[in-house]
């Protein structure tokens, strides 16, 4: 799975490093750092290695896949006191502890569009003043004339990283109506409407973007 991400998402590792840098800057003792949709725990491993454990900054990984969480626990086996895992859906029933940072790495795009505003509001409310929300996401072009070119360049990226045309087509069919990207301007508006007073882009590669939002 980790290899698939690096071969599917341009500059995935570099974007992870940027995310870790933001988390280190925003980490607050005794306030949680959440990774929502943590999958196999790769980001949490980087965070466990980068954020001091004294004073403790609790790391929490959330995912709805038991198989993914099992792999994450194995990966974080040497950091048992630093990371907790929660199996849950990110729906109205999910509640957060007081947080200094909440990260969504290519996760919001899988949340039903009509549920995104309420989730972002809940994220905002759970953050302490000065806390941050980090969102990495696939996005649509703001200009229809560029959409096909962005999609073509992403297709070429995956071909250059070992995927066959058939594999790419199957993946695209599997994600249709499941992964629903929005224009970056629309996503930024949703984040601002949740209450964040400082929102900016820290990463952009054609139809992939990273946002930082501060409370």
Tab-separated table of C-alpha atoms in Angstrom:
chain	number	residue	atom	x	y	z
A	1	UNK	CA	0.000	0.000	0.000
A	2	UNK	CA	2.764	2.468	0.894
A	3	UNK	CA	4.544	1.718	-2.381
A	4	UNK	CA	1.269	2.219	-4.267
A	5	UNK	CA	0.858	5.689	-2.765
A	6	UNK	CA	4.349	6.781	-3.741
A	7	UNK	CA	3.798	5.527	-7.292
A	8	UNK	CA	0.337	7.120	-7.539
A	9	UNK	CA	0.675	10.473	-5.783
A	10	UNK	CA	3.306	12.874	-7.171
A	11	UNK	CA	5.875	14.027	-4.618
A	12	UNK	CA	4.108	12.014	-1.916
A	13	UNK	CA	7.190	11.662	0.292
A	14	UNK	CA	8.139	15.309	-0.015
A	15	UNK	CA	4.599	16.309	0.942
A	16	UNK	CA	4.770	13.999	3.964
A	17	UNK	CA	8.001	15.694	5.040
A	18	UNK	CA	6.348	19.108	4.768
A	19	UNK	CA	3.423	17.826	6.827
A	20	UNK	CA	5.764	16.555	9.547
A	21	UNK	CA	7.521	19.930	9.622
A	22	UNK	CA	4.195	21.700	10.188
A	23	UNK	CA	3.224	19.216	12.896
A	24	UNK	CA	6.511	19.757	14.743
A	25	UNK	CA	5.969	23.519	14.693
A	26	UNK	CA	2.393	23.254	15.958
A	27	UNK	CA	2.788	20.421	18.487
A	28	UNK	CA	1.685	21.344	22.023
A	29	UNK	CA	2.338	19.241	25.158
A	30	UNK	CA	-0.673	17.194	26.272
A	31	UNK	CA	-2.674	18.113	23.171
A	32	UNK	CA	-3.309	15.496	20.509
A	33	UNK	CA	-2.059	15.174	16.959
A	34	UNK	CA	-4.610	13.259	14.866
A	35	UNK	CA	-3.974	11.500	11.569
A	36	UNK	CA	-7.440	10.934	10.105
A	37	UNK	CA	-7.375	8.070	7.636
A	38	UNK	CA	-3.978	6.950	8.887
A	39	UNK	CA	-3.931	3.720	6.782
A	40	UNK	CA	-0.690	1.848	7.550
A	41	UNK	CA	0.715	4.548	9.849
A	42	UNK	CA	3.551	5.880	7.682
A	43	UNK	CA	2.972	9.491	8.693
A	44	UNK	CA	2.556	8.531	12.358
A	45	UNK	CA	5.904	6.744	12.234
A	46	UNK	CA	7.567	9.910	10.944
A	47	UNK	CA	5.820	11.930	13.637
A	48	UNK	CA	6.784	9.488	16.410
A	49	UNK	CA	10.408	9.869	15.358
A	50	UNK	CA	10.223	13.660	15.065
A	51	UNK	CA	8.078	14.916	17.946
A	52	UNK	CA	9.597	14.661	21.457
A	53	UNK	CA	7.789	12.322	23.829
A	54	UNK	CA	8.682	14.415	26.908
A	55	UNK	CA	6.569	16.414	27.433
A	56	UNK	CA	4.174	14.013	25.742
A	57	UNK	CA	2.275	14.947	22.597
A	58	UNK	CA	-0.267	12.142	22.073
A	59	UNK	CA	-0.446	10.822	18.511
A	60	UNK	CA	-3.741	9.276	17.416
A	61	UNK	CA	-4.366	7.391	14.192
A	62	UNK	CA	-7.933	6.925	12.974
A	63	UNK	CA	-9.023	4.568	10.212
A	64	UNK	CA	-12.088	2.481	9.394
A	65	UNK	CA	-10.049	-0.508	8.181
A	66	UNK	CA	-9.006	-3.093	10.760
A	67	UNK	CA	-6.429	-4.488	8.321
A	68	UNK	CA	-4.795	-1.086	7.860
A	69	UNK	CA	-4.700	-0.466	11.608
A	70	UNK	CA	-3.121	-3.865	12.178
A	71	UNK	CA	-0.290	-2.936	9.806
A	72	UNK	CA	0.024	0.464	11.486
A	73	UNK	CA	0.366	-1.118	14.933
A	74	UNK	CA	3.136	-3.373	13.615
A	75	UNK	CA	4.901	-0.392	12.083
A	76	UNK	CA	4.677	1.600	15.351
A	77	UNK	CA	5.544	-1.363	17.561
A	78	UNK	CA	8.648	0.376	18.907
A	79	UNK	CA	6.631	3.471	19.891
A	80	UNK	CA	3.799	1.925	21.966
A	81	UNK	CA	3.552	4.796	24.431
A	82	UNK	CA	3.367	7.508	21.800
A	83	UNK	CA	0.575	6.351	19.472
A	84	UNK	CA	-3.024	5.258	19.973
A	85	UNK	CA	-5.266	3.882	17.254
A	86	UNK	CA	-9.019	4.178	16.806
A	87	UNK	CA	-11.132	2.157	14.385
A	88	UNK	CA	-13.952	4.479	13.360
A	89	UNK	CA	-15.746	6.219	10.540
A	90	UNK	CA	-15.398	9.985	10.348
A	91	UNK	CA	-19.109	10.620	10.731
A	92	UNK	CA	-21.316	12.588	13.098
A	93	UNK	CA	-20.681	10.138	15.945
A	94	UNK	CA	-16.907	10.626	15.982
A	95	UNK	CA	-15.556	12.925	18.703
A	96	UNK	CA	-12.109	14.459	19.160
A	97	UNK	CA	-10.011	15.151	22.213
A	98	UNK	CA	-8.421	18.598	22.563
A	99	UNK	CA	-5.974	18.812	19.672
A	100	UNK	CA	-3.037	20.872	18.518
A	101	UNK	CA	-2.886	19.403	14.990
A	102	UNK	CA	-5.270	17.407	12.832
A	103	UNK	CA	-4.058	15.934	9.542
A	104	UNK	CA	-6.062	14.533	6.650
A	105	UNK	CA	-3.851	12.958	3.992
A	106	UNK	CA	-5.972	12.242	0.909
A	107	UNK	CA	-8.923	11.405	3.190
A	108	UNK	CA	-11.409	14.261	2.875
A	109	UNK	CA	-11.847	13.380	-0.814
A	110	UNK	CA	-13.474	10.104	0.280
A	111	UNK	CA	-15.947	11.790	2.655
A	112	UNK	CA	-19.383	12.408	1.056
A	113	UNK	CA	-19.388	16.002	-0.181
A	114	UNK	CA	-22.497	16.857	1.826
A	115	UNK	CA	-20.748	15.771	5.067
A	116	UNK	CA	-17.496	17.667	4.620
A	117	UNK	CA	-18.579	21.018	6.049
A	118	UNK	CA	-19.799	19.506	9.326
A	119	UNK	CA	-16.622	17.416	9.706
A	120	UNK	CA	-14.410	20.444	9.104
A	121	UNK	CA	-16.406	22.425	11.652
A	122	UNK	CA	-15.916	19.647	14.199
A	123	UNK	CA	-12.169	19.623	13.429
A	124	UNK	CA	-11.994	23.393	13.948
A	125	UNK	CA	-13.842	23.228	17.260
A	126	UNK	CA	-11.562	20.491	18.627
A	127	UNK	CA	-8.357	22.461	18.012
A	128	UNK	CA	-6.825	24.668	20.671
A	129	UNK	CA	-6.248	28.336	19.757
A	130	UNK	CA	-3.205	28.449	17.500
A	131	UNK	CA	-3.721	24.821	16.465
A	132	UNK	CA	-3.522	23.725	12.863
A	133	UNK	CA	-5.360	21.648	10.290
A	134	UNK	CA	-3.265	20.107	7.502
A	135	UNK	CA	-5.071	18.853	4.420
A	136	UNK	CA	-3.455	17.033	1.511
A	137	UNK	CA	-5.929	16.384	-1.259
A	138	UNK	CA	-6.520	15.630	-4.916
A	139	UNK	CA	-8.213	18.639	-6.494
A	140	UNK	CA	-9.855	19.671	-9.733
A	141	UNK	CA	-8.420	22.354	-11.962
A	142	UNK	CA	-9.887	25.840	-11.645
A	143	UNK	CA	-9.796	26.077	-15.435
A	144	UNK	CA	-11.600	23.536	-17.606
A	145	UNK	CA	-9.016	24.027	-20.358
A	146	UNK	CA	-6.344	22.622	-18.026
A	147	UNK	CA	-8.277	19.672	-16.575
A	148	UNK	CA	-7.463	17.225	-19.358
A	149	UNK	CA	-3.781	18.201	-19.320
A	150	UNK	CA	-3.528	17.721	-15.549
A	151	UNK	CA	-5.176	14.296	-15.867
A	152	UNK	CA	-2.852	13.373	-18.737
A	153	UNK	CA	0.250	14.391	-16.781
A	154	UNK	CA	-0.901	12.353	-13.778
A	155	UNK	CA	-1.497	9.390	-16.097
A	156	UNK	CA	2.058	9.787	-17.441
A	157	UNK	CA	3.406	9.992	-13.875
A	158	UNK	CA	1.845	6.638	-12.996
A	159	UNK	CA	3.053	5.030	-16.226
A	160	UNK	CA	6.545	6.270	-15.407
A	161	UNK	CA	6.328	4.624	-11.991
A	162	UNK	CA	5.531	1.135	-13.195
A	163	UNK	CA	1.763	1.043	-13.642
A	164	UNK	CA	0.294	-0.434	-16.806
A	165	UNK	CA	-2.490	1.270	-18.724
A	166	UNK	CA	-4.855	-1.520	-17.653
A	167	UNK	CA	-3.949	-1.090	-13.978
A	168	UNK	CA	-4.528	2.650	-14.240
A	169	UNK	CA	-7.902	2.127	-15.924
A	170	UNK	CA	-9.007	-0.403	-13.280
A	171	UNK	CA	-7.981	1.945	-10.485
A	172	UNK	CA	-9.853	4.817	-12.088
A	173	UNK	CA	-13.004	2.691	-12.413
A	174	UNK	CA	-12.731	1.494	-8.798
A	175	UNK	CA	-12.521	5.083	-7.498
A	176	UNK	CA	-15.292	6.523	-9.650
A	177	UNK	CA	-17.991	8.052	-7.432
A	178	UNK	CA	-15.898	7.053	-4.379
A	179	UNK	CA	-13.059	9.580	-4.591
A	180	UNK	CA	-14.738	12.930	-5.314
A	181	UNK	CA	-12.300	15.834	-5.629
A	182	UNK	CA	-13.405	19.464	-5.629
A	183	UNK	CA	-11.816	22.566	-7.060
A	184	UNK	CA	-9.147	23.879	-4.718
A	185	UNK	CA	-11.048	27.158	-4.307
A	186	UNK	CA	-14.127	25.229	-3.160
A	187	UNK	CA	-12.163	23.195	-0.619
A	188	UNK	CA	-10.446	26.328	0.702
A	189	UNK	CA	-13.862	27.982	1.066
A	190	UNK	CA	-15.121	24.983	3.074
A	191	UNK	CA	-12.093	25.235	5.370
A	192	UNK	CA	-12.550	28.982	5.866
A	193	UNK	CA	-16.276	28.586	6.483
A	194	UNK	CA	-15.464	26.098	9.258
A	195	UNK	CA	-13.913	29.013	11.144
A	196	UNK	CA	-10.199	28.986	10.260
A	197	UNK	CA	-8.811	32.523	10.021
A	198	UNK	CA	-5.552	31.707	8.224
A	199	UNK	CA	-5.648	29.346	5.236
A	200	UNK	CA	-2.942	28.938	2.606
A	201	UNK	CA	-1.428	26.499	0.115
A	202	UNK	CA	1.910	24.963	1.106
A	203	UNK	CA	2.115	22.422	-1.709
A	204	UNK	CA	0.782	22.203	-5.264
A	205	UNK	CA	1.432	19.805	-8.138
A	206	UNK	CA	-1.145	20.195	-10.901
A	207	UNK	CA	-4.197	18.401	-9.449
A	208	UNK	CA	-2.736	17.711	-5.979
A	209	UNK	CA	-2.526	20.291	-3.200
A	210	UNK	CA	-1.619	20.734	0.450
A	211	UNK	CA	-3.355	23.275	2.694
A	212	UNK	CA	-2.433	24.659	6.100
A	213	UNK	CA	-5.171	26.251	8.202
A	214	UNK	CA	-4.674	27.856	11.614
A	215	UNK	CA	-7.242	28.496	14.321
